[in-house]
Short mmCIF file of C-alpha atoms in Angstrom, two decimals:
data_model
loop_
_atom_site.label_atom_id
_atom_site.label_comp_id
_atom_site.label_asym_id
_atom_site.label_seq_id
_atom_site.Cartn_x
_atom_site.Cartn_y
_atom_site.Cartn_z
CA MET H 1 15.54 -9.58 -14.20
CA SER H 2 11.84 -9.81 -13.40
CA GLY H 3 9.45 -8.18 -10.95
CA ARG H 4 6.02 -8.88 -9.48
CA ILE H 5 3.54 -6.51 -11.12
CA HIS H 6 0.01 -5.75 -9.97
CA SER H 7 -1.11 -3.72 -12.99
CA ILE H 8 -0.10 -1.14 -15.58
CA GLU H 9 -1.78 2.11 -16.55
CA THR H 10 -0.63 3.37 -19.92
CA CYS H 11 -1.78 7.00 -19.89
CA GLY H 12 -1.78 8.31 -16.33
CA ALA H 13 -1.94 12.07 -15.83
CA VAL H 14 -1.56 12.52 -12.06
CA ASP H 15 1.62 10.66 -11.05
CA GLY H 16 4.34 13.00 -12.20
CA PRO H 17 4.75 15.48 -15.05
CA GLY H 18 3.07 14.91 -18.43
CA LEU H 19 1.46 11.66 -19.53
CA ARG H 20 2.87 8.68 -17.65
CA TYR H 21 3.19 4.94 -18.11
CA ILE H 22 2.52 3.77 -14.53
CA ILE H 23 3.66 0.40 -13.23
CA PHE H 24 2.04 -0.75 -10.00
CA THR H 25 4.29 -3.24 -8.23
CA GLN H 26 3.32 -5.87 -5.67
CA GLY H 27 4.34 -5.74 -2.03
CA CYS H 28 4.05 -3.16 0.75
CA LEU H 29 5.08 -3.04 4.40
CA LEU H 30 2.49 -0.41 5.35
CA ARG H 31 -1.15 -1.26 6.00
CA CYS H 32 -2.75 2.14 5.48
CA GLN H 33 -6.36 2.21 6.64
CA TYR H 34 -7.38 4.13 3.52
CA CYS H 35 -5.29 2.14 1.03
CA HIS H 36 -7.09 1.95 -2.32
CA ASN H 37 -4.91 -0.94 -3.50
CA PRO H 38 -4.88 -3.47 -0.61
CA ASP H 39 -4.54 -6.17 -3.26
CA THR H 40 -0.93 -4.97 -3.76
CA TRP H 41 0.15 -5.78 -0.20
CA LYS H 42 1.32 -9.35 -0.82
CA ILE H 43 4.60 -9.33 -2.71
CA ARG H 44 4.13 -12.84 -4.10
CA SER H 45 0.87 -11.97 -5.86
CA GLY H 46 0.43 -10.33 -9.25
CA LYS H 47 2.10 -11.17 -12.52
CA GLU H 48 5.79 -11.83 -13.00
CA MET H 49 7.16 -9.64 -15.79
CA THR H 50 10.69 -9.15 -17.06
CA VAL H 51 12.31 -5.77 -17.61
CA GLN H 52 12.46 -6.52 -21.34
CA GLU H 53 8.73 -7.31 -21.51
CA ILE H 54 7.90 -3.98 -19.90
CA LEU H 55 10.35 -2.05 -22.07
CA GLN H 56 8.84 -3.59 -25.19
CA ASP H 57 5.40 -2.39 -24.15
CA ILE H 58 6.66 1.08 -23.19
CA LYS H 59 8.15 1.66 -26.65
CA ASP H 60 4.66 1.94 -28.14
CA PHE H 61 3.93 4.92 -25.91
CA LEU H 62 7.21 6.82 -26.24
CA PRO H 63 5.85 9.43 -28.69
CA PHE H 64 3.12 10.41 -26.21
CA PHE H 65 5.64 10.76 -23.36
CA LYS H 66 7.99 12.89 -25.43
CA ALA H 67 5.19 15.17 -26.63
CA THR H 68 3.92 15.92 -23.11
CA GLY H 69 7.13 15.90 -21.08
CA GLY H 70 5.98 12.67 -19.45
CA GLY H 71 7.64 9.35 -18.76
CA VAL H 72 7.44 6.27 -16.54
CA THR H 73 6.34 6.17 -12.90
CA VAL H 74 6.72 3.05 -10.77
CA SER H 75 4.18 2.94 -7.96
CA GLY H 76 2.66 0.19 -5.87
CA GLY H 77 2.52 -1.23 -3.39
CA GLU H 78 6.02 -0.13 -2.51
CA PRO H 79 8.41 -0.19 -5.48
CA LEU H 80 11.54 -0.02 -3.31
CA LEU H 81 10.76 -3.54 -2.05
CA GLN H 82 11.80 -4.68 -5.54
CA ILE H 83 14.82 -2.41 -5.71
CA ASP H 84 16.99 -4.63 -7.93
CA PHE H 85 14.25 -4.91 -10.53
CA LEU H 86 13.61 -1.17 -10.31
CA ALA H 87 17.29 -0.34 -10.81
CA GLU H 88 17.54 -2.53 -13.90
CA LEU H 89 14.35 -1.05 -15.37
CA PHE H 90 15.37 2.57 -14.76
CA LYS H 91 18.88 1.95 -16.06
CA GLU H 92 17.39 0.80 -19.37
CA LEU H 93 14.85 3.65 -19.45
CA LYS H 94 17.60 6.24 -19.08
CA LYS H 95 19.33 4.70 -22.12
CA MET H 96 16.09 5.55 -23.96
CA ASN H 97 16.10 9.07 -22.48
CA VAL H 98 12.81 8.47 -20.64
CA HIS H 99 11.87 10.54 -17.56
CA THR H 100 11.68 8.26 -14.49
CA ALA H 101 9.74 8.67 -11.24
CA ILE H 102 9.26 6.54 -8.12
CA ASP H 103 6.00 6.86 -6.20
CA THR H 104 6.93 5.68 -2.70
CA SER H 105 5.91 5.86 0.94
CA GLY H 106 9.48 5.11 2.02
CA GLY H 107 8.26 2.28 4.25
CA CYS H 108 11.26 0.02 3.68
CA PHE H 109 13.99 2.70 3.98
CA ASN H 110 16.89 1.97 6.29
CA ARG H 111 20.48 3.12 6.53
CA SER H 112 22.11 -0.28 6.29
CA PRO H 113 25.11 -0.10 3.91
CA GLN H 114 23.59 -2.80 1.68
CA PHE H 115 20.29 -0.94 1.23
CA LEU H 116 21.92 2.48 0.77
CA LYS H 117 24.27 1.11 -1.88
CA LYS H 118 21.29 -0.13 -3.92
CA LEU H 119 19.28 3.02 -3.24
CA ASP H 120 22.13 5.29 -4.32
CA GLU H 121 22.44 3.34 -7.55
CA ILE H 122 18.77 3.66 -8.40
CA LEU H 123 18.71 7.35 -7.52
CA THR H 124 21.29 7.97 -10.24
CA TYR H 125 18.64 6.80 -12.74
CA THR H 126 15.72 8.60 -11.03
CA ASP H 127 14.49 12.02 -12.13
CA LEU H 128 11.78 12.46 -9.50
CA VAL H 129 10.55 10.91 -6.26
CA LEU H 130 6.87 11.25 -5.35
CA LEU H 131 7.06 10.85 -1.57
CA ASP H 132 3.83 10.09 0.27
CA LEU H 133 3.94 11.50 3.81
CA LYS H 134 0.86 10.16 5.55
CA HIS H 135 1.02 11.65 9.05
CA ILE H 136 3.58 13.78 10.90
CA HIS H 137 2.73 12.43 14.38
CA GLN H 138 4.61 9.21 15.10
CA GLU H 139 1.94 7.41 17.14
CA ARG H 140 -0.91 8.57 14.88
CA HIS H 141 1.13 7.37 11.90
CA LYS H 142 1.47 3.97 13.53
CA ASP H 143 -2.29 3.83 14.15
CA LEU H 144 -2.97 4.76 10.52
CA THR H 145 -0.38 2.59 8.76
CA GLY H 146 0.88 -0.02 11.21
CA LEU H 147 4.40 1.46 11.26
CA SER H 148 6.20 4.39 12.87
CA ASN H 149 7.13 7.26 10.57
CA ALA H 150 10.67 7.77 11.96
CA HIS H 151 12.43 5.95 9.11
CA ILE H 152 10.12 7.56 6.53
CA LEU H 153 11.00 11.08 7.71
CA ASP H 154 14.64 9.95 7.71
CA PHE H 155 14.17 8.90 4.08
CA ALA H 156 12.84 12.36 3.23
CA THR H 157 15.90 13.87 4.90
CA TYR H 158 18.21 11.50 3.01
CA LEU H 159 16.67 12.53 -0.31
CA SER H 160 17.16 16.18 0.67
CA GLU H 161 20.79 15.58 1.64
CA ASN H 162 21.35 14.05 -1.79
CA GLN H 163 19.36 16.73 -3.63
CA VAL H 164 16.98 14.27 -5.29
CA PRO H 165 13.98 16.21 -6.71
CA VAL H 166 10.86 15.42 -4.67
CA TRP H 167 7.14 16.07 -4.84
CA ILE H 168 5.56 15.62 -1.41
CA ARG H 169 2.10 14.04 -1.45
CA HIS H 170 -0.30 14.09 1.48
CA VAL H 171 -3.65 12.30 1.47
CA LEU H 172 -6.01 14.47 3.53
CA VAL H 173 -8.23 12.26 5.71
CA PRO H 174 -10.88 14.04 7.82
CA THR H 175 -10.54 13.45 11.59
CA ILE H 176 -7.28 11.50 11.03
CA ASN H 177 -4.61 13.91 9.73
CA ASP H 178 -6.44 17.09 8.75
CA GLN H 179 -6.15 18.93 12.08
CA GLU H 180 -4.27 22.23 11.97
CA GLU H 181 -1.60 21.12 14.45
CA TYR H 182 -0.68 18.18 12.22
CA LEU H 183 -0.76 20.21 9.00
CA HIS H 184 1.48 22.90 10.53
CA GLY H 185 3.77 20.20 11.92
CA LEU H 186 4.06 18.60 8.50
CA ALA H 187 4.65 22.01 6.91
CA ASP H 188 7.43 22.71 9.41
CA PHE H 189 9.09 19.42 8.53
CA ILE H 190 8.80 20.07 4.79
CA GLN H 191 10.47 23.42 5.37
CA THR H 192 13.60 21.60 6.59
CA LEU H 193 13.96 19.93 3.18
CA SER H 194 15.83 21.69 0.37
CA ASN H 195 14.74 19.53 -2.56
CA VAL H 196 10.92 19.84 -2.59
CA GLU H 197 9.61 21.05 -5.94
CA LYS H 198 5.91 20.65 -5.21
CA VAL H 199 3.49 19.76 -2.40
CA GLU H 200 0.29 17.97 -3.40
CA VAL H 201 -2.75 17.52 -1.16
CA LEU H 202 -4.81 14.55 -2.32
CA PRO H 203 -8.36 14.30 -0.93
CA TYR H 204 -9.24 11.02 0.75
CA HIS H 205 -11.72 9.05 -1.39
CA LEU H 206 -13.84 5.92 -1.17
CA MET H 207 -13.05 4.39 -4.56
CA GLY H 208 -11.01 1.51 -3.14
CA VAL H 209 -13.41 0.45 -0.40
CA TYR H 210 -14.94 -2.28 -2.57
CA LYS H 211 -11.54 -4.00 -2.78
CA TRP H 212 -11.43 -4.34 1.01
CA ARG H 213 -14.83 -6.01 0.93
CA GLU H 214 -13.79 -8.31 -1.92
CA LEU H 215 -10.73 -9.35 0.08
CA GLY H 216 -12.80 -9.88 3.23
CA LEU H 217 -10.92 -7.16 5.12
CA PRO H 218 -12.65 -4.88 7.67
CA TYR H 219 -12.57 -1.24 6.54
CA LYS H 220 -11.77 0.79 9.65
CA LEU H 221 -12.57 4.22 8.20
CA ASP H 222 -16.25 3.45 7.54
CA GLY H 223 -18.29 6.61 8.03
CA ILE H 224 -15.49 9.03 7.17
CA GLU H 225 -16.44 11.10 4.15
CA PRO H 226 -14.05 12.81 1.69
CA PRO H 227 -12.97 16.34 2.70
CA SER H 228 -14.67 19.39 1.20
CA GLN H 229 -12.89 21.28 -1.55
CA GLU H 230 -12.57 24.23 0.83
CA HIS H 231 -10.77 22.09 3.39
CA VAL H 232 -8.43 20.66 0.75
CA THR H 233 -7.63 24.19 -0.42
CA TYR H 234 -6.97 25.30 3.16
CA ALA H 235 -4.63 22.35 3.80
CA ARG H 236 -2.87 23.05 0.51
CA GLN H 237 -2.32 26.67 1.55
CA ILE H 238 -0.82 25.65 4.89
CA LEU H 239 1.55 23.07 3.40
CA ASN H 240 2.61 25.19 0.43
CA HIS H 241 2.93 28.48 2.27
CA ILE H 242 5.51 27.19 4.72
CA SER H 243 7.30 24.84 2.33
CA HIS H 244 8.58 27.56 0.01
#
């Protein structure tokens, strides 16, 4: 079993608990205007790697994971687009007693029996889902990402119904999703979920803009600056106050 891999970070500290081995997969259905990895969008790009090749590399880092309560996070792109590869990888990682996390925007979730069967299998090998909720307003979400958020919110509900541990992540973008009405709306939705262990507010940044230029893509958020620390703190208070 092999997957299409964009890159690997061997000592990540922000994508789940402890030190993490982070695998960035190729392919994504969303086209987020602030995406810092637009080079992951095409699923046929990147490097083809087998599960065994990745496991062999991971073994060198196992002592660091164990010492810090860390593990392996698969991000992207959208890892659930390569769900068969992900299931095989996580199945093997659980044999090694490694903590597993999926960093996902839920963009390919649907309730077809075929998809749910594969999703349910992978969730049995998954310790944590990092779920990126980008905007609570359906039309604004479509403007920002190219897709409605209805199936993404349904995915969040499905994870709650199945009591899969979740960290909610929200990238705070000034003038796009940082208005109080949207933050309170998102907080109200999070409150309906019974499986949320943590809510993270990630400040919008400009570090990926150069990739858009390299790819010849127009960057639609030109002129929007990162939020102030005070505004991030305020958003964090809103989302965390109502979610617990």
